Coordinates of C-alpha atoms in Angstrom, one line a residue:
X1 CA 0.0 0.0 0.0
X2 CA 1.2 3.4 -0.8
X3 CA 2.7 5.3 1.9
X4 CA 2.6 9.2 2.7
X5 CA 5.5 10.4 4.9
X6 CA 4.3 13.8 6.9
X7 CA 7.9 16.1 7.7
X8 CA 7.5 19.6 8.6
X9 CA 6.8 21.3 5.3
X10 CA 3.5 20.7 4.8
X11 CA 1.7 17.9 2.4
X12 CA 1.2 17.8 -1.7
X13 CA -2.2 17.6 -3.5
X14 CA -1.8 14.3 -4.2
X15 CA -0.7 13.3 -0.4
X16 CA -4.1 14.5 0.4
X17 CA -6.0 12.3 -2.6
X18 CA -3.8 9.2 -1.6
X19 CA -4.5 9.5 1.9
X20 CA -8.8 10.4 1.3
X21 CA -9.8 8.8 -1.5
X22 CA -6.8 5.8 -2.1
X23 CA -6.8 4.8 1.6
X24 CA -3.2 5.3 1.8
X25 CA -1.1 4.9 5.0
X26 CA 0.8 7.4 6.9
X27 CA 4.2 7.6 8.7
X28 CA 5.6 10.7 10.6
X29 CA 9.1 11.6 9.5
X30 CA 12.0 12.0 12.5
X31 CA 12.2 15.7 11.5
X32 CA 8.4 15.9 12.4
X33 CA 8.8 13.6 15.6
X34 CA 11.7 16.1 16.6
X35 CA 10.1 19.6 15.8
X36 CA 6.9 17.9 17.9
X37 CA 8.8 17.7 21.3
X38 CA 10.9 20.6 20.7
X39 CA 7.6 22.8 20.5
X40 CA 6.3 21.1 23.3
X41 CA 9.0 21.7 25.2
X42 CA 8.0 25.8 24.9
X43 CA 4.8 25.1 25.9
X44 CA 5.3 23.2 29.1
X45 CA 7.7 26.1 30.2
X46 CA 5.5 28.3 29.6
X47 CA 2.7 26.4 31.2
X48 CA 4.7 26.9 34.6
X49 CA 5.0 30.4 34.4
X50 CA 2.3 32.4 36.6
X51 CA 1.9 34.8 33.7
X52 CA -1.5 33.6 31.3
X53 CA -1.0 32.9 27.8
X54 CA -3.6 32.4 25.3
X55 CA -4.7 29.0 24.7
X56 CA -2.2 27.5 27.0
X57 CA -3.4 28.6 30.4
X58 CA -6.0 30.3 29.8
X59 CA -10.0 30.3 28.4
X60 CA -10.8 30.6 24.6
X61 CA -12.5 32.8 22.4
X62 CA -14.5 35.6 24.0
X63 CA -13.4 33.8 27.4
X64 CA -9.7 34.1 27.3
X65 CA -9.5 36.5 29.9
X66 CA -9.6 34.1 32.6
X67 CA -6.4 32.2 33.7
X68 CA -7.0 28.9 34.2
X69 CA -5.0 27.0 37.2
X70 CA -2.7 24.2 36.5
X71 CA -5.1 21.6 38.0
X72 CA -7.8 22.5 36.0
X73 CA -6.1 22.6 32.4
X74 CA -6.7 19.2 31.4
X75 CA -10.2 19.8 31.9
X76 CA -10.2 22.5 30.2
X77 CA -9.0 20.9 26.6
X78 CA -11.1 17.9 27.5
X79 CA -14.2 20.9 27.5
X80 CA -13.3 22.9 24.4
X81 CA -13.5 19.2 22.5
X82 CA -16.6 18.2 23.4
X83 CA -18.8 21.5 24.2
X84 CA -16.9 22.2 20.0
X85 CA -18.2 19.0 18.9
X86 CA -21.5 21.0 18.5
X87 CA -22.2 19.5 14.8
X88 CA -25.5 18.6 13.5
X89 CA -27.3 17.8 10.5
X90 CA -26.1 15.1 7.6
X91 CA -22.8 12.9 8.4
X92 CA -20.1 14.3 5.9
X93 CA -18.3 12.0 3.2
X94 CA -15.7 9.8 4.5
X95 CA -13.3 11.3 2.2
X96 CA -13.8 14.6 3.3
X97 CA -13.5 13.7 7.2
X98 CA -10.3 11.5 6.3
X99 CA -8.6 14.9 4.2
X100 CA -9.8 16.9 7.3
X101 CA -7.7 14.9 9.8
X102 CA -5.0 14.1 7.5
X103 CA -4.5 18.1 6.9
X104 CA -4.9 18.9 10.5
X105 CA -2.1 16.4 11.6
X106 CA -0.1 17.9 8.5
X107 CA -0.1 21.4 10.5
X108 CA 0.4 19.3 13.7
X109 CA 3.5 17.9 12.3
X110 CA 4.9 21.7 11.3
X111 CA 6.1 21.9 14.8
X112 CA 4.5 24.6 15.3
X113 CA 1.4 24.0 17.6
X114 CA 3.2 22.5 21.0
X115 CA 1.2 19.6 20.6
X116 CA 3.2 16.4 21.9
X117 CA 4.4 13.5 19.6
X118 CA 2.0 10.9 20.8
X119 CA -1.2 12.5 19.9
X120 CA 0.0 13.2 16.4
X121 CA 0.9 9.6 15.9
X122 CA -2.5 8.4 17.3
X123 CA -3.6 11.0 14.4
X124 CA -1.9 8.6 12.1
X125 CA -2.6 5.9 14.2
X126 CA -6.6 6.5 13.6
X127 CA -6.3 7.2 10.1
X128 CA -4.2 3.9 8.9
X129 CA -6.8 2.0 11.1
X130 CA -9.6 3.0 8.9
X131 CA -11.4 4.5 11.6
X132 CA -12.8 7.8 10.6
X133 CA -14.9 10.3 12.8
X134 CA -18.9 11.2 12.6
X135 CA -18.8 14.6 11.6
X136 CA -21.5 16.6 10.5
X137 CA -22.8 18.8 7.9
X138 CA -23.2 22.3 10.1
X139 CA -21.1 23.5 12.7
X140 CA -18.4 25.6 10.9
X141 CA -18.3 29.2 10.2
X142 CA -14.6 28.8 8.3
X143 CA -13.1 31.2 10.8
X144 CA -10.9 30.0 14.1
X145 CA -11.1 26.9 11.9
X146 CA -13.2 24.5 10.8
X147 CA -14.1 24.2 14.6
X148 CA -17.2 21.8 15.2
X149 CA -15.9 19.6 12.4
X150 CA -12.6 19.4 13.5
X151 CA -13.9 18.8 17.2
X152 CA -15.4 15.5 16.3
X153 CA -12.5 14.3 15.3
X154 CA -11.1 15.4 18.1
X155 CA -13.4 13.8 20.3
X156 CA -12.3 10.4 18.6
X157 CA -9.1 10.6 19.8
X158 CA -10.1 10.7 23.1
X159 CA -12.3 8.0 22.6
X160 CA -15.4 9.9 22.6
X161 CA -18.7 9.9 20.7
X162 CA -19.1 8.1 18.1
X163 CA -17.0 6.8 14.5
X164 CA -17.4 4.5 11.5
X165 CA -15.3 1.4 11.5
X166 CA -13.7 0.1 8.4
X167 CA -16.6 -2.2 8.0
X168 CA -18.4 0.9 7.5
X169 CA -20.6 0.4 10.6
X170 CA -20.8 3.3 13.1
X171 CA -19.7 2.2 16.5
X172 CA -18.9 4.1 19.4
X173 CA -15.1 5.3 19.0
X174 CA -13.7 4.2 22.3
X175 CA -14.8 0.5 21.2
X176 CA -13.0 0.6 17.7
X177 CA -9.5 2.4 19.2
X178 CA -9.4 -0.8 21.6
X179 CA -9.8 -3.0 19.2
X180 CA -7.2 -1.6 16.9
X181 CA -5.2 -1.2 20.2
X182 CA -5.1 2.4 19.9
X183 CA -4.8 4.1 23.4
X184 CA -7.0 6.9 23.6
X185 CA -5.3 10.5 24.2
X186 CA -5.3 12.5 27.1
X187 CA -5.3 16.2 26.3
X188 CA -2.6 19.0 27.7
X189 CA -2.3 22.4 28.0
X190 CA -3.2 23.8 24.0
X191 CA -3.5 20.4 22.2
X192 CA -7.2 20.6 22.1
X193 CA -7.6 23.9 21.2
X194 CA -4.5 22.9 18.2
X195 CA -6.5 19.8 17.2
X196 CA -9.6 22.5 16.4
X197 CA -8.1 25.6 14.8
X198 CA -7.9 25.0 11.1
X199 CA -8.6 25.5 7.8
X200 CA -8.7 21.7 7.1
X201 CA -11.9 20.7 6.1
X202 CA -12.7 23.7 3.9
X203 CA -8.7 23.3 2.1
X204 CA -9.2 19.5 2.1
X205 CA -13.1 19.8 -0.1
X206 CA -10.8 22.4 -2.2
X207 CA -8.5 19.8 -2.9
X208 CA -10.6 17.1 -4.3
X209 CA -12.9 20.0 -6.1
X210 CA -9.8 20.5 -8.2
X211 CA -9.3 17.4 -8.8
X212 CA -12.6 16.6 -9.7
X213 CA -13.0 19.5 -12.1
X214 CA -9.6 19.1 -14.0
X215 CA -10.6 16.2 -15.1
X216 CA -14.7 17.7 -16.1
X217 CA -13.3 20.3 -17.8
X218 CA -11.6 18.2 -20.3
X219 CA -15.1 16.2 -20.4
X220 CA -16.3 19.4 -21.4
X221 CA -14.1 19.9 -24.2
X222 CA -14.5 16.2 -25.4
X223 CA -18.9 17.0 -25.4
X224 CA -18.1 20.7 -26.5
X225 CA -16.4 19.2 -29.9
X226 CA -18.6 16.2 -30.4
X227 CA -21.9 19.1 -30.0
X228 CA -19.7 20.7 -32.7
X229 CA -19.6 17.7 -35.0
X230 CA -23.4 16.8 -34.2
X231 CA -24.1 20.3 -35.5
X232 CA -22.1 20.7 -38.6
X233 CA -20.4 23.3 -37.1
X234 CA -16.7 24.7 -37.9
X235 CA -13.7 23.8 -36.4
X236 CA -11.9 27.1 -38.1
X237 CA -12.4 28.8 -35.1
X238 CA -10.1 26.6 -32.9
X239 CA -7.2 27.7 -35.0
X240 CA -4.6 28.3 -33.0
X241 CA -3.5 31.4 -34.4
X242 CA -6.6 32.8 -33.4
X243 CA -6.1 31.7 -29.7
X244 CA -2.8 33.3 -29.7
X245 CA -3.7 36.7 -30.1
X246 CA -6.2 36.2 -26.5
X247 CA -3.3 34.5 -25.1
X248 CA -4.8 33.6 -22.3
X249 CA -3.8 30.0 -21.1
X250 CA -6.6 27.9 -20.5
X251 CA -8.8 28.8 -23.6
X252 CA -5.7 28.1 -25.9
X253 CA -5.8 24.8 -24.0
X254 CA -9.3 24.3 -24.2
X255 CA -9.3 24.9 -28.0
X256 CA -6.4 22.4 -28.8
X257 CA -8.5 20.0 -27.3
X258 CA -11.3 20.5 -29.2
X259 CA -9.1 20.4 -32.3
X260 CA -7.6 17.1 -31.3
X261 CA -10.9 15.7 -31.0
X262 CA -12.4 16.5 -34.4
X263 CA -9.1 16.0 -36.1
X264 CA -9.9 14.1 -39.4
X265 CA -14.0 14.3 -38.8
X266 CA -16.4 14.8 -41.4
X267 CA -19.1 16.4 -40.0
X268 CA -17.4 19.7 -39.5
X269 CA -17.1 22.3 -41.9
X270 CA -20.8 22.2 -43.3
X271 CA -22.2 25.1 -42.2
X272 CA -22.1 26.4 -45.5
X273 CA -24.2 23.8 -46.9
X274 CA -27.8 23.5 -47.4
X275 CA -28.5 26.2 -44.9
X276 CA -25.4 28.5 -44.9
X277 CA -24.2 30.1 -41.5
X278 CA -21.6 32.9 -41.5
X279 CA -20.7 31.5 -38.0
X280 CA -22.0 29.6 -35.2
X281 CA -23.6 30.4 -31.9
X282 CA -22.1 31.1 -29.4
X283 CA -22.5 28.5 -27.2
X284 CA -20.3 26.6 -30.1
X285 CA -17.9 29.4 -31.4
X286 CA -17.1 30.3 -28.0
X287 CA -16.2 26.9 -25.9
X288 CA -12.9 27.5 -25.8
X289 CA -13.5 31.2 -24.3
X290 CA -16.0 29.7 -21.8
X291 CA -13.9 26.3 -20.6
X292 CA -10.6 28.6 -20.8
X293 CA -11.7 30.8 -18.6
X294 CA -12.7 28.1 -16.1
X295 CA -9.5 26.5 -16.5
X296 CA -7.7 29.7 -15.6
X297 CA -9.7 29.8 -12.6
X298 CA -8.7 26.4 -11.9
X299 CA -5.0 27.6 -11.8
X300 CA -5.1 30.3 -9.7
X301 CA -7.3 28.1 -7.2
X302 CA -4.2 25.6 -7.4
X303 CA -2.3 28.0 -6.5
X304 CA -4.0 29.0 -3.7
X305 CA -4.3 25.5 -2.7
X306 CA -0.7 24.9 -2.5
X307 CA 0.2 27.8 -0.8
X308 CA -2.4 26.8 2.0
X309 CA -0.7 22.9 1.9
X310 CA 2.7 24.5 2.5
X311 CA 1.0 26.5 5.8
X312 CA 0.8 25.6 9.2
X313 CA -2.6 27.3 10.5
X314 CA -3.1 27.7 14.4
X315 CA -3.5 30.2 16.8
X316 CA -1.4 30.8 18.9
X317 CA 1.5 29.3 17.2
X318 CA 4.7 28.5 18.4
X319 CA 7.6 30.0 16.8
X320 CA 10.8 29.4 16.5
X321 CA 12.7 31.8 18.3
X322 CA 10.4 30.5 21.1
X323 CA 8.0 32.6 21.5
X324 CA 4.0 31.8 21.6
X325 CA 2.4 34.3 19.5
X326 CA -1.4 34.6 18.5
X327 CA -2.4 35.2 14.8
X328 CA -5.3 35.1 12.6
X329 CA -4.4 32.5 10.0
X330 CA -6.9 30.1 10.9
X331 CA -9.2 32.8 9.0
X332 CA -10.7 30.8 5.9
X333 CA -11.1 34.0 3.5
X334 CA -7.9 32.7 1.0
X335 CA -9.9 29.4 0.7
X336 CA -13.5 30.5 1.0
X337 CA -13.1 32.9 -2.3
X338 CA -11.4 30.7 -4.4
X339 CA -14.1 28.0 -3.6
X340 CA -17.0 29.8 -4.4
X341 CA -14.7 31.5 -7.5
X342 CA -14.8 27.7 -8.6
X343 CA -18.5 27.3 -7.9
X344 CA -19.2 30.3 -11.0
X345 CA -17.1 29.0 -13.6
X346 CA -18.5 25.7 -13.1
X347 CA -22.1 27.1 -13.1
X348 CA -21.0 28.8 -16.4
X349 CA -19.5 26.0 -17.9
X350 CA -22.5 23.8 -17.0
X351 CA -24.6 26.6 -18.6
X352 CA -23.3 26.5 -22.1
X353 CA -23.3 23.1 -22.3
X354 CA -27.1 23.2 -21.2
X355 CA -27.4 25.5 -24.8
X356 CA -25.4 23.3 -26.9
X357 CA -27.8 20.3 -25.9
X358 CA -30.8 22.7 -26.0
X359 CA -29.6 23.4 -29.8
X360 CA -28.9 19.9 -31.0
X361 CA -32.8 18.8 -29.6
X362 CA -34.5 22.1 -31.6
X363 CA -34.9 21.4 -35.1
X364 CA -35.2 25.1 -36.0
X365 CA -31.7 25.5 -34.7
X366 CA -30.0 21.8 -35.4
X367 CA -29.5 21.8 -39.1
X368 CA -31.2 19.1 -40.3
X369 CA -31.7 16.9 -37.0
X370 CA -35.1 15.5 -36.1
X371 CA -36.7 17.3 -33.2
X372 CA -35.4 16.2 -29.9
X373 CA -33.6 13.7 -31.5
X374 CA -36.5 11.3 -32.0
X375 CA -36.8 8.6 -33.5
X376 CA -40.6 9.3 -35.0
X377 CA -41.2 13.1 -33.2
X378 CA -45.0 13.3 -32.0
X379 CA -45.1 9.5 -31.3
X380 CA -42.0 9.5 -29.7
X381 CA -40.5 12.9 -27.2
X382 CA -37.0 12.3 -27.9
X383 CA -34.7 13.9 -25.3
X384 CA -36.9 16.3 -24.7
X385 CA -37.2 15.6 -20.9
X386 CA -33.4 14.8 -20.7
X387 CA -32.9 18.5 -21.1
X388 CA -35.5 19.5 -18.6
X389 CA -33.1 17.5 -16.0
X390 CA -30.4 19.3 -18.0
X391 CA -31.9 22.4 -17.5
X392 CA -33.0 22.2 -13.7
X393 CA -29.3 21.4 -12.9
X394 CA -27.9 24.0 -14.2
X395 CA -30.4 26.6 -12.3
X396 CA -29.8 24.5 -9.2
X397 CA -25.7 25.4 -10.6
X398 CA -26.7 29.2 -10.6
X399 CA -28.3 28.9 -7.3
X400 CA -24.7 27.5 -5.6
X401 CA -22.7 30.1 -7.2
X402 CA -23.8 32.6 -5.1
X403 CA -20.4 33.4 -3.0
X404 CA -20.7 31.9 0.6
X405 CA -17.9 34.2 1.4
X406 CA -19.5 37.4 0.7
X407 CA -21.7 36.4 4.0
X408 CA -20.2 37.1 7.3
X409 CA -22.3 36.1 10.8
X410 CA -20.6 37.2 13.7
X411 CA -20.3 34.3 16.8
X412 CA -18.6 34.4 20.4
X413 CA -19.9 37.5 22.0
X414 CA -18.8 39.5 18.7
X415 CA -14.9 38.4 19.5
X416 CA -15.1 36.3 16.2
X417 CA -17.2 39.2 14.5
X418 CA -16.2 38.5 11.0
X419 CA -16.2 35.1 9.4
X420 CA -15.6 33.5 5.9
X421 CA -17.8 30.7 5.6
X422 CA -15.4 28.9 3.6
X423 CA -17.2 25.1 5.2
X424 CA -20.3 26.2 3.4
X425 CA -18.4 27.5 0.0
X426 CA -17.3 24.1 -0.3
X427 CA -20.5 22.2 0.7
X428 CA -21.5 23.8 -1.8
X429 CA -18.8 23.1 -4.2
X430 CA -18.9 19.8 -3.9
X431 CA -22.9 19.9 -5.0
X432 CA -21.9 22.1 -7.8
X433 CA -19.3 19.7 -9.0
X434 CA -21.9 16.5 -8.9
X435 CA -24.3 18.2 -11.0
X436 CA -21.7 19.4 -13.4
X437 CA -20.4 15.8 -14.0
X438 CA -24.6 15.2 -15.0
X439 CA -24.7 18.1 -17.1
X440 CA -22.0 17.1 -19.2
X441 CA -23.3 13.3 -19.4
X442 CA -26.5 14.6 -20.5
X443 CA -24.7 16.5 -23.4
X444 CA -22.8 13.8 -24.3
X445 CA -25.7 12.1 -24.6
X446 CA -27.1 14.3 -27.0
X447 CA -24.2 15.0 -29.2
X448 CA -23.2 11.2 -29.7
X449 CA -27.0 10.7 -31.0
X450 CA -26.6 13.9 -33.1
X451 CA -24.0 12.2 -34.5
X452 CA -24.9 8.9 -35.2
X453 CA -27.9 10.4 -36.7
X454 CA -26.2 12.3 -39.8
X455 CA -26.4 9.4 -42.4
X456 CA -23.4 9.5 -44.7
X457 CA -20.9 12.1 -43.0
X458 CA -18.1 10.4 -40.6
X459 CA -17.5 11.4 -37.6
X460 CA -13.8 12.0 -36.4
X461 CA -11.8 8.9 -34.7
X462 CA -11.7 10.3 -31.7
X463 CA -15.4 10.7 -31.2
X464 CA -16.1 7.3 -33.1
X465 CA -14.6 5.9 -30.2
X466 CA -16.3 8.0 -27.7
X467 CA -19.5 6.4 -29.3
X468 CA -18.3 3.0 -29.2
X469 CA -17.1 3.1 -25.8
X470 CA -19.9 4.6 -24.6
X471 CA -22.4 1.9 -26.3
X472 CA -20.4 -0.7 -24.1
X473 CA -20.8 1.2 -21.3
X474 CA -24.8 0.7 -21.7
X475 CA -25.7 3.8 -23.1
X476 CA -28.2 2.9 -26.0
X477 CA -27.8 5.2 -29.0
X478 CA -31.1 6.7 -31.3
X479 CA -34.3 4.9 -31.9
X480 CA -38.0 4.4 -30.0
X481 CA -38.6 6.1 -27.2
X482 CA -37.4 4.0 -23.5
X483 CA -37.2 3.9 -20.2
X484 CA -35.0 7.4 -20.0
X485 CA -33.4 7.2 -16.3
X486 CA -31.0 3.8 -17.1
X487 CA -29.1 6.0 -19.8
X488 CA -28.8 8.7 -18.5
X489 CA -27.2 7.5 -14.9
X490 CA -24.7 5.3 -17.3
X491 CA -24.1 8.3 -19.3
X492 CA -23.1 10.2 -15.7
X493 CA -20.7 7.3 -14.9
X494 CA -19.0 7.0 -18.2
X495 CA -18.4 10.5 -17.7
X496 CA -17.4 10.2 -13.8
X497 CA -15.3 7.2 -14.0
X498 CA -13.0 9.3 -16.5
X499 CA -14.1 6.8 -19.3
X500 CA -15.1 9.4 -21.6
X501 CA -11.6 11.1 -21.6
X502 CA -9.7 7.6 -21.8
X503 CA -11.8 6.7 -24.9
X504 CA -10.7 10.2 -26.2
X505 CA -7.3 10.1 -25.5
X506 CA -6.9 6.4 -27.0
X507 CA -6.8 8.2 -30.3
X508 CA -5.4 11.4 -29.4
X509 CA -3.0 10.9 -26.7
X510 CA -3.1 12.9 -23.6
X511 CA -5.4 16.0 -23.6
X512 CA -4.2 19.2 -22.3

């Protein structure tokens, strides 16, 4: 089994997507071991010091101005786990609660947050088990951290409430450590308040978005092009000469793509046929502008991303000149904006593949294409209903594009008086991305029936294979009206096992 080896330095991208999605197993490095107990070291000094410090002897939040005696401080980080632990509503994906913990024992690890070495390896202990927290949907703000979220998994570690087993059967926690002969931890001074205060959950759905929509975007050039064929459109405009005088990075991208795809087809280049176009709409001419765009977004997002993987995010942190400082980097605003920055362009994206669909079912607009692609329109309806689920995702897509971030609701007596909501920008995300993966598979739908439909004009390699492989897959091509539902839901995981690039990039190689 692969193995992910947390120093100092923070984690990659693809430590987090080995370690959430491929179950992969964790060791702490000797650095991070080292740069543990030398941080701990500053804190129990300063622990026995009669003077308070903030989260080490004393209260939290809008109650930190009471000192807190030494007998009392393991209480006290017992307390802030459980009273945080305040989630409710839907249990979150396992992959998002195992990239929450993973990133939290990544900032852990930094040497940075005085917690001691034994409760980050029972961090890693927990996760290699396969034991992974309840945590619900509500409970984080995406300022001091993803705090309720986090606390659940907190509250694991101590052996507290409850956790799903690698059985996937939810058990109460303190049963499944003992049987994986994991000793749960008792909390000192600042580790529980350090186990809370991050940006982990909301960096860790970031993560997996971009993932996720790298790999849709180039879906969406794949449908973009076939729509293109289906329609008899021109591939002129994908020149890339006329890319390079925009030279922005992602539509140049977007529009070799497209190019690859229809390389050697024979559907494109009719538009001056039996009912001459000067150009197409725009919804055809301007993919590349559209999925570019996105794509850009994507990058800056990364980069974003990476910069937040390379942090160490707690308050207050231990430095290395030995001091104990507090901060505000726990405060989600980087993450939360790039999120819902992701959640437009995919709204947009999902949105002109809604038109392209729309114009391949409307024979006033398809060039020669039965209505709704039917077999014998009036006795049978085609696709018309497949765009009606087309078209209510794509409004539900507008609907989660609204920023999360531009919201702020202030908490703790007004001492945390402006958050980011970066949880709920990626809840959201994570919805939008799911529906786009449906939009596209409905569109590819379309298109590879628009296609198959022109008798007498070959399609290009590329998307003969698209139509082949996706005819294995169980997605029937044109003829009588059926049961729709069955097609559709193969379509969606053609297009979300990555099946729909591979069949693509059999012929083309890899896509940009």
């Amino acid at each position: 089994m692969h193995t992910v080896v947390v120093g100092t330095s923070g984690v990659t991208a693809s430590d987090v997507l080995a370690v959430a999605r491929g179950g992969a197993r964790i060791e702490l490095s000797a650095e991070a071991v080292a740069a543990l107990a030398a941080a701990r070291e500053i804190v129990d000094a300063l622990a026995a010091k009669p003077e308070p410090v903030y989260g080490v002897s004393t209260g939290f939040g809008a109650l930190a101005t009471r000192h807190i005696s030494q007998e009392l401080r393991a209480q006290l980080q017992r307390n802030i786990v459980r009273s945080h632990a305040a989630g409710m509503g839907p249990r979150v994906e396992r992959e998002v609660v195992r990239a929450l913990m993973f990133l939290r024992l990544k900032t852990v690890c930094s040497g940075h947050t005085g917690v001691r070495p034994e409760v980050a390896q029972t961090m890693a202990d927990v996760l290699n088990a396969g034991i992974t927290p309840v945590v619900h949907e509500y409970g984080s703000l995406g300022c001091s951290g993803d705090l309720a979220p986090l606390s659940h998994c907190a509250l694991t570690l101590m052996g507290e409430g409850d956790a799903e087993g690698p059985d996937g059967v939810v058990r109460p926690a303190g049963e499944l450590l003992a049987e994986h002969g994991i000793q749960p931890v008792e909390l000192r001074e600042k580790e529980g308040l350090a186990l809370l205060n991050g940006t982990d959950g909301m960096l860790g759905m970031l993560v997996m978005a971009l993932a996720d929509l790298d790999a849709l975007y180039k879906s969406a050039d794949i449908t973009a092009a076939l729509s293109m064929e289906a329609l008899l459109g021109t591939d002129r405009v994908l020149a890339p000469e006329l890319h390079a005088i925009r030279p922005h990075p992602g539509q140049g991208a977007s529009a070799a793509n497209m190019l690859a795809v229809l390389k050697g087809s024979g559907l494109t280049g009719h538009h001056q046929d039996d009912a001459p176009r000067v150009q197409d709409a725009y919804s055809v001419r301007c993919a590349p502008q559209v999925a570019g765009a996105g794509r850009d977004t994507l990058s800056h997002a990364r980069l974003v991303a990476e910069r937040e993987l390379a942090s160490a995010v707690d308050n207050p942190v231990v430095l290395p000149d030995g001091r104990v400082e507090s901060n505000g980097n726990f405060h989600g605003a980087p993450v939360a904006y790039v999120l819902d920055f992701l959640a437009i362009a995919a709204a947009d994206l999902g949105s002109i593949a809604e038109r392209r669909t729309d114009r391949l079912l409307d024979k006033n607009r398809s060039h020669g294409l039965p209505p709704f692609l039917a077999d014998d329109a009036g006795v049978d309806s085609g696709l018309m209903i497949a765009q009606y689920t087309q078209a209510a995702l794509v409004s539900e897509m507008k609907r989660l594009a609204v920023p999360a971030s531009a919201d702020s609701i202030p908490s703790s007596a007004m001492q945390e008086d402006h958050v980011s909501m970066g949880w709920s920008a990626a809840r959201k995300l994570r919805t939008a991305v799911d529906n786009l993966t449906r939009i596209i598979a409905v569109e590819l739908y379309a298109a590879t029936r628009g296609i198959e439909l022109r008798e007498g004009l070959t399609p290009a390699p590329a998307s003969q294979a698209v139509i082949e492989a996706v005819r294995a897959a169980g997605v029937q091509g044109p003829g009588p009206d059926r049961f729709l539902a069955p097609d559709l839901a193969a379509a969606d995981a053609f297009v979300r096992g990555g099946h729909l690039v591979a069949a693509v990039e059999t012929v083309t190689g890899p896509l940009q």
